[in-house]
Amino acid sequence: MNISHFQCSLCNADYAPAQVRYVCPKHGDSGLLDVVYDYGKINSHLSPNDVSDSRDFSIWRYWELLPVENRTSIPPLRVGWTPLYSAKHLGGSLRLASLWLKDDGLNPTGSFKDRASAVVVAKGKELGVDVITAASSGNAGAALAGLAASSHVPVVVFAPHTAPEAKVAQLLIYGARVLLVKGTYDQAFELSLAASKEFGWYSRNTGYNPFTAEGKKTASLEICEQLTSQLSASHRTWSAPDRIFVAVGDGNIITGLWKGLRDLQVLGWIEKMPKLMGVQAEGAAACYNAWKAGTDVITPVDAHTISDSIRVGLPRDGTRAVRAVRETHGAYITVSDVEVLAAMRELARGEGVFAEPAGATGYAGLVKAVRDNLVDGDEQIVVVVTGNGLKDVASAMNAAGTASLIEPTLEAVRRETVDHVL
Ligand SMILES: Cc1ncc(COP(=O)(O)O)c(C=O)c1O
Ligand SMILES: [Zn+2]
């Protein structure tokens, strides 16, 4: 394992990995830790070319940049190496020369969160923990439940009682102990932390566990590697896109994307840092507010949006999420629920990619950014689709309208199709 140390994101204090499990002891639960690697050691025996030769089509192709000690700890489900589609149709309609969709809805439990859960389950095995717990709006819990089921580790998930049915079904079918909290996601987060402390369960809570961002960073590694091979560019270094758009709730995905890019930059494997574009729902925009106000101190909001996955009042990884955007000279954007529903339709009809509302939020942000002239037409732009549309069928129906109910006659077919089209 190539970890050098943990570093507190608030005070820069360094810790040996054996010294702390979750956060910097000086700041209660908010001193989130960055995982720092021995980049010199990695570079001394590994090149981008070596990675590109790997036949391991999962996040574990980046083994040297991940915090796990034994390959035997890896959960069996295949996570990562999701497609990077060239979105020619939508790119054309937005007058963008180079638009790419990273479809993370194709992970085993249908969301980006599988990346983090795979790493945390592997770490949990190595730490010899009895139970892993997480608070989740649904996806992180489903990811933990699925990955842990494949590794036979017991799981307790705290989710808000309003979580979409499909996500709750996933939790149940994987055999997790499911606690639906009569409250918000933020309340479920606090309760899960308290239970982890009280009962000694290993917490996968987003950001609080330093390895969630490590799992999530693999999407950046993939984006740069896949872009390089699609552009038939040199493999001596990888090509980073100009911008990456992604939905932001707690801010751990965008922090993870930043971390992956930073690792590559320190290694000298990419030459430029993409601008990170964080997209939030208008009704849950705590990171946007902080970015706009020029601070990285997060003020909680009362969260309202159809995008349940990013319905977050107090983003737990907000400070790093705001910095990721500011440091890369990106921007935060807010989108309305109506814009998200339109983005769901456009992704599905334009490129055949079916996203849940939060999964389509990054694309909704791109549409708005183009409208507001925030991007140039010749930039290479990647939009991360973070969750599969089947996770929230009610929102899909809301976006798509209803089907025609017909009598079983050819006449009815004609009326609903040929005549209708004419
Ligand atoms: C589908 C989807 N998109 C985006 C996000 C936002 O990620 P984060 O909370 O790390 O900002 C989540 C988190 O639950 C999610 O499930
Ligand atoms: Zn600290």
Tab-separated table of C-alpha atoms and ligand atoms in Angstrom:
chain	number	residue	atom	x	y	z
A	1	MET	CA	0.000	0.000	0.000
A	2	ASN	CA	1.351	3.416	-0.974
A	3	ILE	CA	-0.330	5.683	1.594
A	4	SER	CA	2.088	8.147	3.137
A	5	HIS	CA	-0.221	9.827	5.663
A	6	PHE	CA	-3.581	11.470	6.309
A	7	GLN	CA	-3.779	15.256	6.249
A	8	CYS	CA	-6.487	17.352	7.905
A	9	SER	CA	-8.301	19.509	5.370
A	10	LEU	CA	-8.822	22.237	7.986
A	11	CYS	CA	-5.485	22.533	9.857
A	12	ASN	CA	-3.102	20.495	7.651
A	13	ALA	CA	-2.027	18.302	10.591
A	14	ASP	CA	-0.552	14.977	9.448
A	15	TYR	CA	-1.504	11.612	10.907
A	16	ALA	CA	-0.196	8.116	10.402
A	17	PRO	CA	-3.031	5.910	9.100
A	18	ALA	CA	-2.920	3.773	12.254
A	19	GLN	CA	-3.339	6.894	14.416
A	20	VAL	CA	-6.845	7.955	13.367
A	21	ARG	CA	-9.786	6.189	11.800
A	22	TYR	CA	-12.054	9.004	10.629
A	23	VAL	CA	-11.394	12.712	11.251
A	24	CYS	CA	-8.815	15.101	12.713
A	25	PRO	CA	-9.342	14.922	16.481
A	26	LYS	CA	-8.969	18.704	16.784
A	27	HIS	CA	-12.263	19.589	15.045
A	28	GLY	CA	-14.943	17.213	16.195
A	29	ASP	CA	-16.569	15.570	13.194
A	30	SER	CA	-15.722	18.259	10.648
A	31	GLY	CA	-11.941	17.846	10.218
A	32	LEU	CA	-12.140	15.627	7.158
A	33	LEU	CA	-8.901	13.933	6.185
A	34	ASP	CA	-7.221	13.784	2.783
A	35	VAL	CA	-5.299	10.616	2.004
A	36	VAL	CA	-1.785	11.435	0.802
A	37	TYR	CA	0.271	8.852	-1.119
A	38	ASP	CA	3.970	8.381	-1.641
A	39	TYR	CA	3.851	9.695	-5.181
A	40	GLY	CA	7.610	9.311	-5.742
A	41	LYS	CA	7.389	5.629	-4.907
A	42	ILE	CA	4.427	5.135	-7.241
A	43	ASN	CA	6.152	6.953	-10.090
A	44	SER	CA	9.320	4.941	-9.614
A	45	HIS	CA	7.686	1.738	-10.810
A	46	LEU	CA	4.426	2.696	-12.555
A	47	SER	CA	3.573	4.739	-15.650
A	48	PRO	CA	0.249	5.690	-17.250
A	49	ASN	CA	1.157	3.224	-19.977
A	50	ASP	CA	1.370	0.365	-17.479
A	51	VAL	CA	-2.107	1.203	-16.176
A	52	SER	CA	-3.503	1.450	-19.699
A	53	ASP	CA	-2.217	-2.081	-20.371
A	54	SER	CA	-4.233	-3.475	-17.446
A	55	ARG	CA	-6.907	-6.064	-18.193
A	56	ASP	CA	-8.676	-5.241	-14.920
A	57	PHE	CA	-11.719	-3.282	-16.065
A	58	SER	CA	-12.757	-1.956	-12.678
A	59	ILE	CA	-11.653	0.680	-10.173
A	60	TRP	CA	-8.965	-1.762	-9.026
A	61	ARG	CA	-6.885	-1.122	-12.151
A	62	TYR	CA	-5.690	1.884	-10.096
A	63	TRP	CA	-4.523	-0.391	-7.284
A	64	GLU	CA	-1.340	1.598	-6.615
A	65	LEU	CA	-3.421	4.728	-5.976
A	66	LEU	CA	-5.928	3.060	-3.665
A	67	PRO	CA	-5.743	2.557	0.102
A	68	VAL	CA	-6.282	-1.210	0.263
A	69	GLU	CA	-3.596	-3.694	1.356
A	70	ASN	CA	-4.690	-7.102	0.068
A	71	ARG	CA	-6.410	-7.961	-3.155
A	72	THR	CA	-8.301	-10.639	-1.246
A	73	SER	CA	-10.233	-7.826	0.509
A	74	ILE	CA	-11.784	-6.602	-2.750
A	75	PRO	CA	-15.550	-7.243	-2.954
A	76	PRO	CA	-16.468	-9.497	-5.891
A	77	LEU	CA	-18.901	-7.089	-7.581
A	78	ARG	CA	-17.338	-5.239	-10.494
A	79	VAL	CA	-17.313	-1.489	-9.866
A	80	GLY	CA	-16.155	1.274	-12.178
A	81	TRP	CA	-14.757	1.404	-15.717
A	82	THR	CA	-18.143	2.742	-16.722
A	83	PRO	CA	-18.526	3.997	-20.292
A	84	LEU	CA	-17.443	7.438	-21.402
A	85	TYR	CA	-19.827	8.078	-24.277
A	86	SER	CA	-19.180	10.639	-26.949
A	87	ALA	CA	-22.460	12.589	-26.789
A	88	LYS	CA	-22.559	13.785	-30.373
A	89	HIS	CA	-26.262	14.459	-30.558
A	90	LEU	CA	-26.562	16.531	-27.397
A	91	GLY	CA	-23.192	18.145	-28.109
A	92	GLY	CA	-24.503	19.207	-31.507
A	93	SER	CA	-27.681	20.650	-30.091
A	94	LEU	CA	-25.661	22.668	-27.541
A	95	ARG	CA	-23.073	23.655	-30.205
A	96	LEU	CA	-20.305	21.931	-28.294
A	97	ALA	CA	-17.549	20.259	-30.294
A	98	SER	CA	-16.597	17.685	-27.693
A	99	LEU	CA	-19.126	16.479	-25.128
A	100	TRP	CA	-18.776	13.251	-23.160
A	101	LEU	CA	-21.084	11.464	-20.754
A	102	LYS	CA	-19.618	9.285	-18.025
A	103	ASP	CA	-22.471	6.903	-17.236
A	104	ASP	CA	-22.037	5.825	-13.655
A	105	GLY	CA	-25.599	4.566	-13.503
A	106	LEU	CA	-24.099	1.372	-14.955
A	107	ASN	CA	-22.349	0.420	-11.734
A	108	PRO	CA	-23.604	-2.780	-10.026
A	109	THR	CA	-26.117	-1.069	-7.739
A	110	GLY	CA	-26.814	1.694	-10.244
A	111	SER	CA	-24.902	4.662	-8.917
A	112	PHE	CA	-21.554	6.399	-8.556
A	113	LYS	CA	-21.643	5.468	-4.852
A	114	ASP	CA	-20.469	1.942	-5.623
A	115	ARG	CA	-16.976	3.371	-6.055
A	116	ALA	CA	-16.831	4.556	-2.445
A	117	SER	CA	-18.595	1.545	-0.993
A	118	ALA	CA	-16.257	-0.921	-2.712
A	119	VAL	CA	-13.247	0.737	-1.101
A	120	VAL	CA	-14.883	1.085	2.325
A	121	VAL	CA	-16.012	-2.565	2.357
A	122	ALA	CA	-12.473	-3.646	1.451
A	123	LYS	CA	-11.069	-1.463	4.245
A	124	GLY	CA	-13.683	-2.758	6.673
A	125	LYS	CA	-12.567	-6.295	5.941
A	126	GLU	CA	-8.948	-5.362	6.552
A	127	LEU	CA	-9.818	-3.619	9.798
A	128	GLY	CA	-11.754	-6.705	10.879
A	129	VAL	CA	-14.953	-4.780	11.615
A	130	ASP	CA	-18.164	-6.640	12.511
A	131	VAL	CA	-20.709	-4.202	11.083
A	132	ILE	CA	-20.556	-1.337	8.594
A	133	THR	CA	-23.084	1.481	8.841
A	134	ALA	CA	-24.002	4.461	6.684
A	135	ALA	CA	-26.467	7.273	6.486
A	136	SER	CA	-27.742	7.651	2.991
A	137	SER	CA	-30.372	9.346	0.907
A	138	GLY	CA	-30.524	5.908	-0.727
A	139	ASN	CA	-27.703	5.370	-3.177
A	140	ALA	CA	-24.752	5.224	-0.801
A	141	GLY	CA	-26.727	2.795	1.355
A	142	ALA	CA	-27.716	0.634	-1.603
A	143	ALA	CA	-24.099	0.623	-2.738
A	144	LEU	CA	-22.900	-0.353	0.710
A	145	ALA	CA	-25.602	-3.005	1.044
A	146	GLY	CA	-24.773	-4.556	-2.336
A	147	LEU	CA	-20.999	-4.493	-1.991
A	148	ALA	CA	-21.178	-5.748	1.596
A	149	ALA	CA	-23.585	-8.535	0.580
A	150	SER	CA	-21.041	-9.726	-1.971
A	151	SER	CA	-18.395	-9.738	0.781
A	152	HIS	CA	-20.721	-11.098	3.493
A	153	VAL	CA	-20.300	-8.176	5.884
A	154	PRO	CA	-23.365	-7.124	7.940
A	155	VAL	CA	-24.679	-3.612	7.269
A	156	VAL	CA	-27.002	-1.138	9.016
A	157	VAL	CA	-28.324	1.682	6.816
A	158	PHE	CA	-30.056	4.856	7.986
A	159	ALA	CA	-32.149	6.531	5.284
A	160	PRO	CA	-34.805	9.245	5.371
A	161	HIS	CA	-38.302	7.724	5.291
A	162	THR	CA	-38.926	9.702	2.083
A	163	ALA	CA	-36.296	7.748	0.091
A	164	PRO	CA	-37.664	6.499	-3.273
A	165	GLU	CA	-39.126	3.008	-3.087
A	166	ALA	CA	-36.641	1.440	-5.502
A	167	LYS	CA	-33.717	2.511	-3.333
A	168	VAL	CA	-35.377	1.082	-0.221
A	169	ALA	CA	-36.080	-2.117	-2.171
A	170	GLN	CA	-32.397	-2.370	-3.023
A	171	LEU	CA	-31.419	-1.997	0.626
A	172	LEU	CA	-33.861	-4.703	1.652
A	173	ILE	CA	-33.084	-7.213	-1.060
A	174	TYR	CA	-29.368	-7.077	-0.282
A	175	GLY	CA	-30.210	-7.984	3.302
A	176	ALA	CA	-29.177	-4.755	5.025
A	177	ARG	CA	-30.767	-3.830	8.341
A	178	VAL	CA	-32.765	-0.833	7.113
A	179	LEU	CA	-33.734	1.987	9.476
A	180	LEU	CA	-36.004	4.552	7.844
A	181	VAL	CA	-35.641	7.685	9.926
A	182	LYS	CA	-38.663	9.915	10.459
A	183	GLY	CA	-36.692	12.994	9.545
A	184	THR	CA	-34.338	14.407	6.949
A	185	TYR	CA	-31.158	12.944	5.483
A	186	ASP	CA	-29.220	15.335	7.722
A	187	GLN	CA	-30.906	13.856	10.795
A	188	ALA	CA	-30.216	10.335	9.544
A	189	PHE	CA	-26.548	11.304	9.170
A	190	GLU	CA	-26.304	12.467	12.788
A	191	LEU	CA	-28.102	9.376	14.073
A	192	SER	CA	-25.874	7.055	12.100
A	193	LEU	CA	-22.744	8.771	13.455
A	194	ALA	CA	-24.070	8.487	17.007
A	195	ALA	CA	-24.898	4.804	16.505
A	196	SER	CA	-21.464	4.123	15.047
A	197	LYS	CA	-19.842	5.662	18.133
A	198	GLU	CA	-22.204	3.941	20.549
A	199	PHE	CA	-22.074	0.441	19.048
A	200	GLY	CA	-18.583	0.435	17.521
A	201	TRP	CA	-19.837	-0.010	13.950
A	202	TYR	CA	-17.517	1.047	11.144
A	203	SER	CA	-18.944	4.214	9.558
A	204	ARG	CA	-19.048	4.703	5.826
A	205	ASN	CA	-20.641	8.127	6.251
A	206	THR	CA	-19.682	10.252	3.324
A	207	GLY	CA	-16.559	12.364	3.885
A	208	TYR	CA	-16.368	11.353	7.549
A	209	ASN	CA	-14.765	8.128	6.381
A	210	PRO	CA	-11.600	9.283	4.549
A	211	PHE	CA	-11.828	6.431	2.053
A	212	THR	CA	-15.122	7.456	0.430
A	213	ALA	CA	-13.380	10.197	-1.567
A	214	GLU	CA	-10.607	7.744	-2.451
A	215	GLY	CA	-13.127	5.427	-4.067
A	216	LYS	CA	-14.845	8.303	-5.830
A	217	LYS	CA	-11.608	9.679	-7.250
A	218	THR	CA	-11.405	6.642	-9.536
A	219	ALA	CA	-13.974	8.312	-11.811
A	220	SER	CA	-11.453	11.073	-12.574
A	221	LEU	CA	-8.741	8.545	-13.244
A	222	GLU	CA	-11.062	6.737	-15.644
A	223	ILE	CA	-12.174	9.930	-17.368
A	224	CYS	CA	-8.592	10.940	-18.136
A	225	GLU	CA	-7.536	7.451	-19.170
A	226	GLN	CA	-10.614	6.841	-21.335
A	227	LEU	CA	-10.457	10.262	-22.946
A	228	THR	CA	-6.846	9.577	-23.869
A	229	SER	CA	-7.649	6.285	-25.550
A	230	GLN	CA	-10.748	7.677	-27.318
A	231	LEU	CA	-8.706	10.567	-28.682
A	232	SER	CA	-5.894	8.132	-29.607
A	233	ALA	CA	-3.560	10.448	-27.741
A	234	SER	CA	-0.160	9.582	-26.280
A	235	HIS	CA	-0.291	7.284	-23.272
A	236	ARG	CA	2.852	8.770	-21.767
A	237	THR	CA	0.559	11.275	-20.144
A	238	TRP	CA	-3.230	11.271	-20.055
A	239	SER	CA	-5.569	13.956	-21.434
A	240	ALA	CA	-7.667	15.788	-18.920
A	241	PRO	CA	-10.864	17.400	-20.207
A	242	ASP	CA	-11.365	21.155	-19.909
A	243	ARG	CA	-14.401	20.876	-17.654
A	244	ILE	CA	-16.296	18.301	-15.637
A	245	PHE	CA	-19.923	18.876	-14.602
A	246	VAL	CA	-21.314	16.934	-11.659
A	247	ALA	CA	-24.207	17.111	-9.203
A	248	VAL	CA	-23.345	18.163	-5.654
A	249	GLY	CA	-25.184	17.191	-2.474
A	250	ASP	CA	-22.807	16.460	0.407
A	251	GLY	CA	-19.927	17.428	-1.869
A	252	ASN	CA	-18.000	14.172	-1.574
A	253	ILE	CA	-18.244	13.218	-5.251
A	254	ILE	CA	-16.816	16.521	-6.447
A	255	THR	CA	-14.157	16.331	-3.723
A	256	GLY	CA	-13.292	12.825	-4.900
A	257	LEU	CA	-13.124	13.970	-8.530
A	258	TRP	CA	-10.775	16.770	-7.467
A	259	LYS	CA	-8.637	14.326	-5.458
A	260	GLY	CA	-8.216	11.981	-8.414
A	261	LEU	CA	-7.162	14.860	-10.634
A	262	ARG	CA	-4.801	16.167	-7.987
A	263	ASP	CA	-3.191	12.726	-7.631
A	264	LEU	CA	-2.675	12.618	-11.405
A	265	GLN	CA	-1.308	16.143	-11.444
A	266	VAL	CA	1.178	15.456	-8.644
A	267	LEU	CA	2.269	12.291	-10.439
A	268	GLY	CA	2.734	14.343	-13.606
A	269	TRP	CA	0.306	12.070	-15.477
A	270	ILE	CA	-1.909	14.975	-16.631
A	271	GLU	CA	-0.786	18.399	-17.701
A	272	LYS	CA	-3.771	20.552	-16.836
A	273	MET	CA	-6.398	20.608	-14.146
A	274	PRO	CA	-9.974	20.557	-15.486
A	275	LYS	CA	-12.375	23.174	-14.210
A	276	LEU	CA	-14.827	21.496	-11.863
A	277	MET	CA	-18.447	22.621	-12.282
A	278	GLY	CA	-20.607	21.791	-9.267
A	279	VAL	CA	-24.339	21.698	-9.929
A	280	GLN	CA	-26.844	21.970	-7.093
A	281	ALA	CA	-30.604	22.099	-6.889
A	282	GLU	CA	-31.929	25.626	-6.349
A	283	GLY	CA	-33.623	24.392	-3.195
A	284	ALA	CA	-30.498	22.736	-1.736
A	285	ALA	CA	-27.654	25.052	-2.645
A	286	ALA	CA	-25.452	25.414	0.441
A	287	CYS	CA	-22.205	24.905	-1.521
A	288	TYR	CA	-23.304	27.313	-4.235
A	289	ASN	CA	-24.131	29.908	-1.567
A	290	ALA	CA	-20.708	29.586	0.093
A	291	TRP	CA	-18.885	29.717	-3.262
A	292	LYS	CA	-20.869	32.777	-4.304
A	293	ALA	CA	-20.151	34.485	-0.981
A	294	GLY	CA	-16.419	33.831	-1.405
A	295	THR	CA	-16.141	31.641	1.693
A	296	ASP	CA	-15.694	27.945	2.306
A	297	VAL	CA	-17.692	28.042	5.514
A	298	ILE	CA	-20.988	26.279	4.878
A	299	THR	CA	-24.274	27.688	6.181
A	300	PRO	CA	-26.990	25.003	6.281
A	301	VAL	CA	-30.215	25.455	4.312
A	302	ASP	CA	-33.667	23.921	4.535
A	303	ALA	CA	-33.377	21.525	1.571
A	304	HIS	CA	-36.180	21.071	-1.005
A	305	THR	CA	-35.867	19.416	-4.414
A	306	ILE	CA	-37.188	16.441	-6.364
A	307	SER	CA	-33.580	15.242	-6.623
A	308	ASP	CA	-33.638	13.216	-3.411
A	309	SER	CA	-29.969	12.211	-3.689
A	310	ILE	CA	-28.828	15.808	-3.372
A	311	ARG	CA	-31.538	16.940	-0.950
A	312	VAL	CA	-28.897	17.926	1.584
A	313	GLY	CA	-29.214	20.838	4.022
A	314	LEU	CA	-25.708	20.653	5.495
A	315	PRO	CA	-23.196	19.284	2.981
A	316	ARG	CA	-20.786	17.193	5.059
A	317	ASP	CA	-17.949	17.632	2.592
A	318	GLY	CA	-18.972	21.182	1.689
A	319	THR	CA	-15.729	22.932	2.539
A	320	ARG	CA	-13.600	20.692	0.337
A	321	ALA	CA	-16.332	20.794	-2.336
A	322	VAL	CA	-16.248	24.593	-2.480
A	323	ARG	CA	-12.453	24.609	-2.579
A	324	ALA	CA	-12.391	22.049	-5.398
A	325	VAL	CA	-14.394	24.407	-7.581
A	326	ARG	CA	-12.559	27.542	-6.545
A	327	GLU	CA	-9.073	26.075	-6.934
A	328	THR	CA	-9.798	24.745	-10.408
A	329	HIS	CA	-11.426	28.030	-11.528
A	330	GLY	CA	-14.713	26.269	-12.141
A	331	ALA	CA	-18.102	27.457	-10.902
A	332	TYR	CA	-21.189	26.442	-8.997
A	333	ILE	CA	-24.505	26.496	-10.809
A	334	THR	CA	-28.017	25.975	-9.503
A	335	VAL	CA	-30.827	24.382	-11.473
A	336	SER	CA	-34.559	24.176	-10.917
A	337	ASP	CA	-36.505	20.923	-10.661
A	338	VAL	CA	-38.122	21.716	-14.014
A	339	GLU	CA	-34.678	22.003	-15.625
A	340	VAL	CA	-33.700	18.658	-14.097
A	341	LEU	CA	-36.805	16.935	-15.488
A	342	ALA	CA	-35.987	18.387	-18.926
A	343	ALA	CA	-32.396	17.128	-18.581
A	344	MET	CA	-33.696	13.627	-17.799
A	345	ARG	CA	-35.698	13.637	-21.030
A	346	GLU	CA	-32.831	15.048	-23.090
A	347	LEU	CA	-30.270	12.543	-21.816
A	348	ALA	CA	-32.628	9.647	-22.432
A	349	ARG	CA	-33.876	10.789	-25.843
A	350	GLY	CA	-30.626	12.357	-27.056
A	351	GLU	CA	-28.157	9.679	-26.021
A	352	GLY	CA	-30.149	6.771	-24.558
A	353	VAL	CA	-28.860	7.413	-21.052
A	354	PHE	CA	-31.540	7.062	-18.369
A	355	ALA	CA	-30.674	9.043	-15.234
A	356	GLU	CA	-32.395	9.632	-11.933
A	357	PRO	CA	-32.978	13.335	-11.140
A	358	ALA	CA	-29.644	13.862	-9.337
A	359	GLY	CA	-27.987	11.831	-12.072
A	360	ALA	CA	-29.257	14.304	-14.682
A	361	THR	CA	-28.463	17.379	-12.610
A	362	GLY	CA	-24.916	17.728	-13.971
A	363	TYR	CA	-26.319	17.845	-17.494
A	364	ALA	CA	-28.974	20.376	-16.458
A	365	GLY	CA	-26.096	22.505	-15.174
A	366	LEU	CA	-24.291	22.232	-18.507
A	367	VAL	CA	-27.397	23.371	-20.385
A	368	LYS	CA	-27.618	26.393	-18.121
A	369	ALA	CA	-23.883	27.094	-18.410
A	370	VAL	CA	-24.136	27.081	-22.209
A	371	ARG	CA	-27.132	29.398	-22.039
A	372	ASP	CA	-25.188	31.765	-19.774
A	373	ASN	CA	-22.063	31.646	-21.988
A	374	LEU	CA	-19.939	30.106	-19.253
A	375	VAL	CA	-18.322	27.584	-21.616
A	376	ASP	CA	-16.615	27.831	-25.014
A	377	GLY	CA	-17.875	25.670	-27.867
A	378	ASP	CA	-14.479	24.052	-28.456
A	379	GLU	CA	-13.879	22.881	-24.885
A	380	GLN	CA	-13.727	19.201	-24.026
A	381	ILE	CA	-16.552	18.728	-21.567
A	382	VAL	CA	-17.422	15.706	-19.461
A	383	VAL	CA	-20.738	15.373	-17.664
A	384	VAL	CA	-20.909	12.724	-14.969
A	385	VAL	CA	-24.246	10.905	-14.830
A	386	THR	CA	-24.260	9.736	-11.222
A	387	GLY	CA	-27.342	7.540	-10.852
A	388	ASN	CA	-29.592	5.257	-12.894
A	389	GLY	CA	-33.115	6.349	-13.808
A	390	LEU	CA	-34.692	3.123	-12.568
A	391	LYS	CA	-33.937	4.213	-9.029
A	392	ASP	CA	-36.724	6.780	-9.083
A	393	VAL	CA	-39.462	5.683	-11.435
A	394	ALA	CA	-41.948	8.246	-10.099
A	395	SER	CA	-39.668	11.104	-11.186
A	396	ALA	CA	-39.105	9.464	-14.566
A	397	MET	CA	-42.866	9.310	-15.107
A	398	ASN	CA	-43.066	12.896	-13.975
A	399	ALA	CA	-40.468	13.840	-16.597
A	400	ALA	CA	-41.803	11.661	-19.390
A	401	GLY	CA	-45.598	11.846	-19.139
A	402	THR	CA	-47.954	8.907	-19.434
A	403	ALA	CA	-48.456	6.134	-21.957
A	404	SER	CA	-51.595	5.782	-24.102
A	405	LEU	CA	-54.098	3.224	-22.855
A	406	ILE	CA	-55.802	1.705	-25.900
A	407	GLU	CA	-58.416	-0.824	-26.951
A	408	PRO	CA	-56.794	-3.878	-28.593
A	409	THR	CA	-57.693	-2.706	-32.126
A	410	LEU	CA	-55.710	-1.568	-35.139
A	411	GLU	CA	-57.963	1.471	-35.309
A	412	ALA	CA	-56.821	2.545	-31.856
A	413	VAL	CA	-53.190	2.022	-32.864
A	414	ARG	CA	-53.739	4.203	-35.944
A	415	ARG	CA	-55.376	6.938	-33.883
A	416	GLU	CA	-52.510	7.009	-31.365
A	417	THR	CA	-49.629	6.753	-33.832
A	418	VAL	CA	-50.082	7.492	-37.523
A	419	ASP	CA	-52.863	10.069	-37.096
A	420	HIS	CA	-51.167	11.492	-34.021
A	421	VAL	CA	-47.839	11.969	-35.767
A	422	LEU	CA	-49.546	13.539	-38.777
B	1	LIG	C1	-27.136	10.046	-7.975
B	1	LIG	C2	-26.351	10.963	-7.123
B	1	LIG	N1	-25.847	12.072	-7.677
B	1	LIG	C3	-25.136	12.963	-6.967
B	1	LIG	C4	-24.931	12.788	-5.620
B	1	LIG	C5	-24.152	13.830	-4.888
B	1	LIG	O1	-22.976	13.358	-4.291
B	1	LIG	P1	-22.415	14.081	-3.025
B	1	LIG	O2	-23.466	13.943	-1.958
B	1	LIG	O3	-21.161	13.382	-2.680
B	1	LIG	O4	-22.199	15.512	-3.404
B	1	LIG	C6	-25.445	11.657	-4.985
B	1	LIG	C7	-25.288	11.445	-3.531
B	1	LIG	O5	-26.094	10.777	-2.909
B	1	LIG	C8	-26.149	10.710	-5.757
B	1	LIG	O6	-26.656	9.592	-5.214
B	2	ZN	ZN	-7.279	19.419	11.888
